[in-house]
Amino acid sequence: MDGRAAEGLRLAFDAGGTFTDVVFRGPHGTIVASKLPSIQERVADDVREVARTGMAGGRVATLLHATTLASNAVIQREVARTALLTTPGFRDVLDIKGQKRPNVYNPDWERLPPLIPRALAGVARGRMRADGTPITELSEDDVRELVARWLTAGVESVAVCFLNSYANPAHERQAAAVIEAAAPGLAVCCSHDIDADINEYERASTTAVNASLVPVIERYLDRLEAGVAGLQARLMVMRSNGGLMDSRTARALPVHMIESGSAAGALAAARLARERGLHRVLALDMGGTTAKACLVEDGTCLERPWGEIGEGVTVATRLFGGGGYAIRVPALDIVEIGAGGGSIGWIDEGGALRAGPRSAGADPGPACYSRGGTEPTVTDACVVLGYTNPVALARGTLPIDPALAAAAITRRLADPLSTNLVEAAAGLFAVANATMTRALRAVSTERGYDARSCDLIAFGGAGPVHATALADSLGVGRVHVPMLAGVFSALGLLLAEVRHDVVIGVGGRLDDLDPKRVEVALAGAERRARDALRESRGGDPPGSTVECFAAVRYAYQIGELVVPLERDGGDDLLAGLGRRFAEAHRREFGFTRDDAPIEVQNIRLTITSQGTGADFRSVVDAIPAPTTAKAVSRRAWFGSPARPFETPVVSRLQLAAGRPQPGPLLVDEDDTTIVVPPGWTAACDAGDRIVVLERAG
Amino acid sequence: MSGVVQAGEIDAARLEVLRNELAAITEEMAIVISRSARSPMVRNGDFATGLADGEASVLGLGFASPQQQGMFMTLLPHIQARLRDRPAPGTVYIANDPFRGWGHMPDVAVVVPALVDGELLGYALAYSHHADMGGRIPGSMSSKSTSSFEEGLRLPVVEIGCEGRIDEELLDLILANVRGPEIWRGDFEAKVAGCRRGAAELQRIAERHGMDAIARFNRQMNQLSERSLRQALAALPSGVTEWTDEFEDDGFGRISPGLPLRFALRIAGDEASVDFAGTSPQVSSGINLPFAQTRAAVYGAFKLLTGPDVLINDGFVRPLAVSAPEGSLVNPRHPAAVGGRGPLVGRLRSIIQRALAQLAPNRIPVPGETADSLHAVGTDPQGRPFVMLDGFFGGWGGRPNKDGIDGLAPMEFGAYGAAPAELIEREYPVLLEAFDYIPDSAGPGMHRGSLALRRAWRFLADADVMIRTSRLTPSPGLAGGGEGLAHGNHLLRAVATEMEVLPAEMHLHLRVGSGDLVEHVVGGFGGWGDPYRRDTAAVLADVVDGKLTLEAAERQYGVVIAGEEGSYSVDEGGTETLRARGRQA
């Protein structure tokens, strides 16, 4: 057997806001999936219980954990009481946020208050130049005085960010030593350790987010690990870059957990794309309150060098920021927007039909849930249009009342618009799709990738319902829907590998770089990365891959493009970099500047373990057959204007057994429905049981 | 209002789908430009993108503030007039002419028509502020210019590219006339790339939704905007508001009395007009305001009367007439210099907003005003010449429903930002020694205005410096709110021990030496509503945050704070007494 056996069994648990999905492969090779309510205090007990009953004596060697805890703590500002230590004149750096705002015009806008209140932001004298030479020494007295005040104020954690510390961290190190001596209990995070790059706001903000999370994540992981101690399993946590880290690293660098919950789904889509040999894929994960999009190229998710947390994501936020708290750590480029099945439809003052951003959430939920919701949601529209199973959702646990859906849409939308129920529902469905299209465009066309050249992988409870409509508006011709679409993210976790990044600051002209020195630096980085990998896993992995990337721009340009750096060439190390940068620049922006100097901001070395995760196909093989759909057909509405079709309803297995079937067709599953409109055909691969939808013509 | 779909109209859902898709195009254009451009101005957000239909009527949505949309609106007729026949595919126009529908010359617009099978579908537009446009003074935007001919290269609507190729000869001609040609070229190419992307995406919209979809969408949005503004105007009391104000700097320094700024704001039923008769004649300095910007400022101010989703377009301005005597400060004749018009456009917008506040007190916020900046030109210690343009902002004044915002570009400006200190220090021989708030400096009010900020530069080389200050008098409040701390400039010479106060001028020129420190204060903006009606908890929060001293809490708000740092609380009894006494006084 391969390295997996020595690993023992892997159990993945993906803790979202509402549900925790647990997925593992039992001792008999069968995939077991369960959905439990997310209750923080009980997660450890639940996981232990699932492992005990499901593993039937098998030993769990590794627990794989994805969680929205870190991002929720920041969004709700339920973080530790944290102080900021910075350079005189920059006390307000976290509030001013580079004077950015995420919108061009919104007279009603309010800026988020800083994560660290002004009262806890202090300055210590001492100054570095941009080239790292000290101008004045650090005043240790200033630091000690502040620490005394912070202790009285109940501070638990300190973020240290001095101007130009990216060039010389000496003052930050010195301040940290002073703080640790004066107050051994305080958590201290220095900016050069968290994000050693230029621009004070982004670095200070990343450090502040990290520092304010350290005590929160420490407490959480302490309790979690104590709770599952009996399993004697190693706990690994999903990080924003789609790799795993050990729990000790997670305690020190919780800012890398911000996208923990979203990354697992994107990763699952990437693995699926790789195994199916898909060149470019748009991954869409749509649930009840949000939709997340990510672009996968040749089996790898695109990444982004920075992002924000704290306010609804908008496209302009991606441009300038200012809407939330800046976070500058490598992360998968996932765009999340507030559009899901629970998004509420309404009519604005201009008479246009809108969807969201307000959501009915899980409680009361869509009107059709019979929990007292009266506002029409996208899910209600899907019920009216006949797309969604009209009897029950969520593995039969959630009964549906179509009459309530119809009543809400009639009263709130159809009547005020003087139109009929079906047209109003079709309108709401179309408008919700337009919003989601924005997210999909943000990760594709905005980055210079033609969406028409992509396949779409749709998952989440609502993804398969909307996938073909989104594909039509983007010009995408093929859609893939995996098994267990509702817990697909947890499946992704099961497949994840350990990953470490080492970033080497460069900040110079490409022409001035000495390939030999770069190679020496990379060799050192690789040693450190391998050590970290070994330590995380408690031993050498069966294999590993090392990749290098450079963040490159034309001199004076604002943003860098991340370009692969091929290392096998020795002296040619940097030769291909300029060419690949030009190619990437032409793709994203449509032009190149052959005579302009090229600058390298940094080089990143990434190491990823291999062979610890299962492959997708073997996982899917192990999924038990879903229950067969009961209905034979139902009436569903397609087209514009919408027309009724008596539409066959089949199960995935029925589809797999037969020939490709033309739409209209509905594939009912335990936790979603795959909608196949007229003009599309559906087939199911007998091997990996992926449903593939293709547009005719 | 009725949502009934009229014949020929687009239904409510399709309208929203198109709105999303068209807005996404302008944002994509903005992303291409901001990420591929090369100057700090673009990095900081001094640019906008827009779209127009085939009739050169602006769509009004997307990545531009209402005021920036207004600029596109005034330019578009000149673009359309330039089209002798149908444009060839891949045509690129460039324009910056203050006397042909545009503002000052460093703001350079690029326009690319979108065609399908030879039929004109619409236009993609973008502008950005270039670091230089040639002329006598680096930066091409000094108030000290006395004629347009000193301000650099004027580009009426010029075809600079066709069939997908840029006219390199013409571009060379421009580059031979500007400082920093490499960066100029980089910004220009970024705009062309952005507009080409926009034009290509417009074609895809036509493929998906039909050739007439954009025109139909725009017709409907124009009707909607017109109806919305008419409704808002009808809700105001009819009559004439005569406004008299003065502008305290004639471009050469502070004057008293200032240049007269007068207008009559007339509301008649559901229509309005703003007439600037009585405003100062044009002046011989560079502060004159091109009429295009006068109109855009008026449109932007009136936008506050409608909901946030209402678009600025031709329909919006149909019920709104703007007039100004030719040859006046706000409608100058060629060859007036206009490069230093920045503070005036902010002031004009501000006073129109204040006049509207008299008619609709619960809708209009206290305006923040324009950008302040510092330009420095010199040679660094390594002997390399440098040109630094450092722009930054004050904040938002108090609003009828909430506080202003500290340290943020005015709402009409767009998504600007300030450059990071570390970037400035890496690029220029300067230490940025402060960028932080000044306590007690916000205009007090039930909803307070923004705090003043200070920004300080320690020069590590000799330099010629110009500091632009947008107002020399404090920003007043509205509805009983108080004024903010005034703007100001200070200098600490390397050899001196005391900071000196620099003369009050909107465009102050001085020579600094290595080791000198220049400090600029961007003033606080006014508060909205009676400060004595401010929530005491909000006053306490500002005290806890060190934004307000105990003394100022009493003086400005009549709020008595008890306790010490770490345990402050509101002394309710003391506050009641103090506020009662203050009200009697």
XYZ file of C-alpha atoms in Angstrom, chain A residues 251-460:
210
model
C -2.017 29.227 16.981
C 0.827 31.549 15.968
C -0.514 32.615 12.553
C -4.305 32.613 12.800
C -4.534 35.309 10.097
C -3.857 32.427 7.706
C -7.163 30.852 8.790
C -9.364 33.670 7.510
C -10.324 31.816 4.315
C -10.147 28.411 5.993
C -13.834 27.720 5.410
C -13.910 28.833 1.770
C -10.603 27.320 0.700
C -11.676 23.706 1.179
C -14.410 23.965 -1.446
C -12.151 25.684 -3.954
C -9.544 23.045 -3.321
C -12.048 20.251 -3.915
C -12.981 21.836 -7.229
C -9.310 22.144 -8.156
C -8.664 18.487 -7.435
C -11.690 17.474 -9.439
C -10.512 19.664 -12.321
C -7.045 18.137 -12.211
C -8.308 14.578 -12.197
C -10.710 15.262 -15.043
C -8.000 17.073 -16.999
C -9.952 20.313 -17.263
C -7.788 23.216 -18.372
C -9.722 26.126 -16.908
C -12.563 25.900 -14.469
C -14.822 28.335 -12.685
C -15.737 26.886 -9.312
C -19.053 28.026 -7.883
C -20.027 27.218 -4.300
C -23.502 28.551 -3.567
C -25.257 28.028 -0.304
C -27.989 29.756 1.636
C -26.426 33.139 2.224
C -23.378 33.522 -0.003
C -21.915 32.448 -3.291
C -18.177 31.917 -3.680
C -16.289 31.824 -6.929
C -12.735 30.820 -7.750
C -10.816 30.200 -10.966
C -8.856 26.993 -11.368
C -6.199 26.734 -14.052
C -4.608 23.359 -14.813
C -5.778 22.005 -11.488
C -4.516 24.897 -9.380
C -6.615 27.661 -7.836
C -5.547 31.176 -8.713
C -4.175 33.010 -5.711
C -4.172 36.601 -4.635
C -1.548 38.465 -2.628
C -3.981 40.391 -0.426
C -7.598 40.718 0.508
C -9.906 42.228 3.082
C -12.199 41.011 5.767
C -14.975 42.694 7.653
C -17.386 44.097 5.129
C -19.371 42.683 2.263
C -17.076 42.006 -0.631
C -17.579 44.225 -3.622
C -15.664 44.465 -6.829
C -14.416 47.924 -5.913
C -13.062 46.482 -2.686
C -10.867 44.287 -4.806
C -9.680 47.425 -6.546
C -8.843 49.784 -3.721
C -9.875 48.270 -0.437
C -11.023 50.278 2.527
C -14.249 48.357 3.108
C -12.819 46.002 5.683
C -9.513 45.175 7.300
C -6.639 44.568 4.912
C -5.010 41.147 5.088
C -1.860 40.534 3.119
C -1.125 36.825 3.199
C -1.232 34.389 0.286
C -4.772 33.168 -0.219
C -6.805 31.460 -2.861
C -8.502 34.121 -4.958
C -12.032 33.442 -3.825
C -14.687 36.086 -4.371
C -17.591 35.824 -2.012
C -20.787 37.794 -2.501
C -23.960 38.012 -0.491
C -26.199 36.091 -2.872
C -27.625 32.725 -1.964
C -30.846 30.801 -1.776
C -31.933 32.977 1.129
C -31.408 36.305 -0.662
C -34.571 38.393 -0.512
C -36.207 39.824 -3.634
C -37.469 43.435 -3.542
C -38.382 46.337 -5.783
C -36.287 49.484 -5.629
C -37.553 53.046 -5.967
C -36.856 53.002 -9.685
C -39.098 49.961 -10.155
C -36.240 47.519 -10.781
C -36.364 44.028 -9.302
C -33.426 43.385 -6.954
C -32.085 40.341 -5.115
C -30.260 40.701 -1.781
C -27.983 41.612 -0.207
C -30.477 41.092 2.628
C -30.981 37.405 3.360
C -33.659 35.480 5.188
C -30.790 33.408 6.588
C -31.482 30.102 8.260
C -34.143 31.591 10.493
C -36.846 32.271 9.445
C -35.394 31.221 6.095
C -37.283 31.272 2.798
C -41.078 31.529 2.971
C -41.430 27.913 1.762
C -39.681 26.629 4.911
C -42.889 27.359 6.879
C -40.924 28.994 9.653
C -42.698 32.320 9.499
C -40.732 33.894 6.657
C -42.956 36.122 4.507
C -40.404 37.730 2.240
C -39.764 36.122 -1.142
C -36.336 34.540 -1.523
C -34.437 33.042 -4.403
C -35.203 29.574 -3.034
C -38.916 30.431 -3.139
C -38.516 31.426 -6.777
C -36.841 28.080 -7.489
C -39.754 26.243 -5.852
C -42.309 28.222 -7.897
C -40.367 27.515 -11.092
C -40.379 23.812 -10.259
C -36.598 23.557 -10.063
C -36.250 22.651 -6.431
C -37.729 19.507 -4.965
C -41.180 20.721 -3.823
C -41.520 18.185 -1.018
C -38.405 18.395 1.108
C -34.783 19.579 1.121
C -31.662 18.721 3.120
C -31.917 14.954 3.001
C -35.616 15.077 3.652
C -35.306 16.848 6.959
C -36.694 20.146 5.710
C -40.282 20.030 4.418
C -41.236 22.547 1.726
C -44.565 24.333 1.307
C -44.822 25.603 -2.293
C -47.997 27.556 -1.487
C -46.100 29.794 0.932
C -43.414 30.449 -1.691
C -46.082 31.419 -4.223
C -47.875 33.667 -1.759
C -44.711 35.579 -0.844
C -43.725 36.161 -4.456
C -47.227 37.151 -5.506
C -47.671 39.653 -2.706
C -44.209 41.242 -2.682
C -43.165 41.054 -6.329
C -45.777 39.994 -8.875
C -48.584 42.273 -7.668
C -46.474 45.458 -7.350
C -44.917 44.788 -10.772
C -48.306 43.992 -12.305
C -47.055 40.698 -13.611
C -47.852 37.067 -12.910
C -46.375 34.727 -10.342
C -44.173 32.778 -12.730
C -42.769 35.864 -14.473
C -41.929 37.418 -11.099
C -40.228 34.207 -9.945
C -38.306 33.933 -13.225
C -37.305 37.593 -12.822
C -36.005 37.052 -9.297
C -34.089 33.974 -10.460
C -32.522 35.990 -13.320
C -31.572 38.916 -11.089
C -29.953 36.636 -8.507
C -27.989 35.061 -11.321
C -26.834 38.493 -12.501
C -25.413 39.155 -9.041
C -23.605 35.840 -8.987
C -22.305 36.429 -12.468
C -20.476 39.439 -11.005
C -18.563 37.134 -8.671
C -17.699 34.730 -11.469
C -16.575 37.584 -13.711
C -14.467 39.021 -10.914
C -12.291 35.895 -10.883
C -12.209 35.385 -14.656
C -12.779 38.197 -17.157
C -11.474 40.820 -14.740
C -8.224 38.928 -14.589
C -8.093 38.531 -18.331
C -9.440 34.978 -18.541
C -12.215 34.587 -21.059
C -15.043 32.887 -19.187
C -16.123 31.244 -22.437
C -12.968 29.142 -22.358
C -13.820 27.769 -18.904
C -15.842 24.858 -17.576
C -18.011 25.407 -14.535
C -17.986 23.179 -11.454
C -21.062 23.836 -9.342
C -21.639 22.699 -5.784
C -23.157 23.791 -2.507
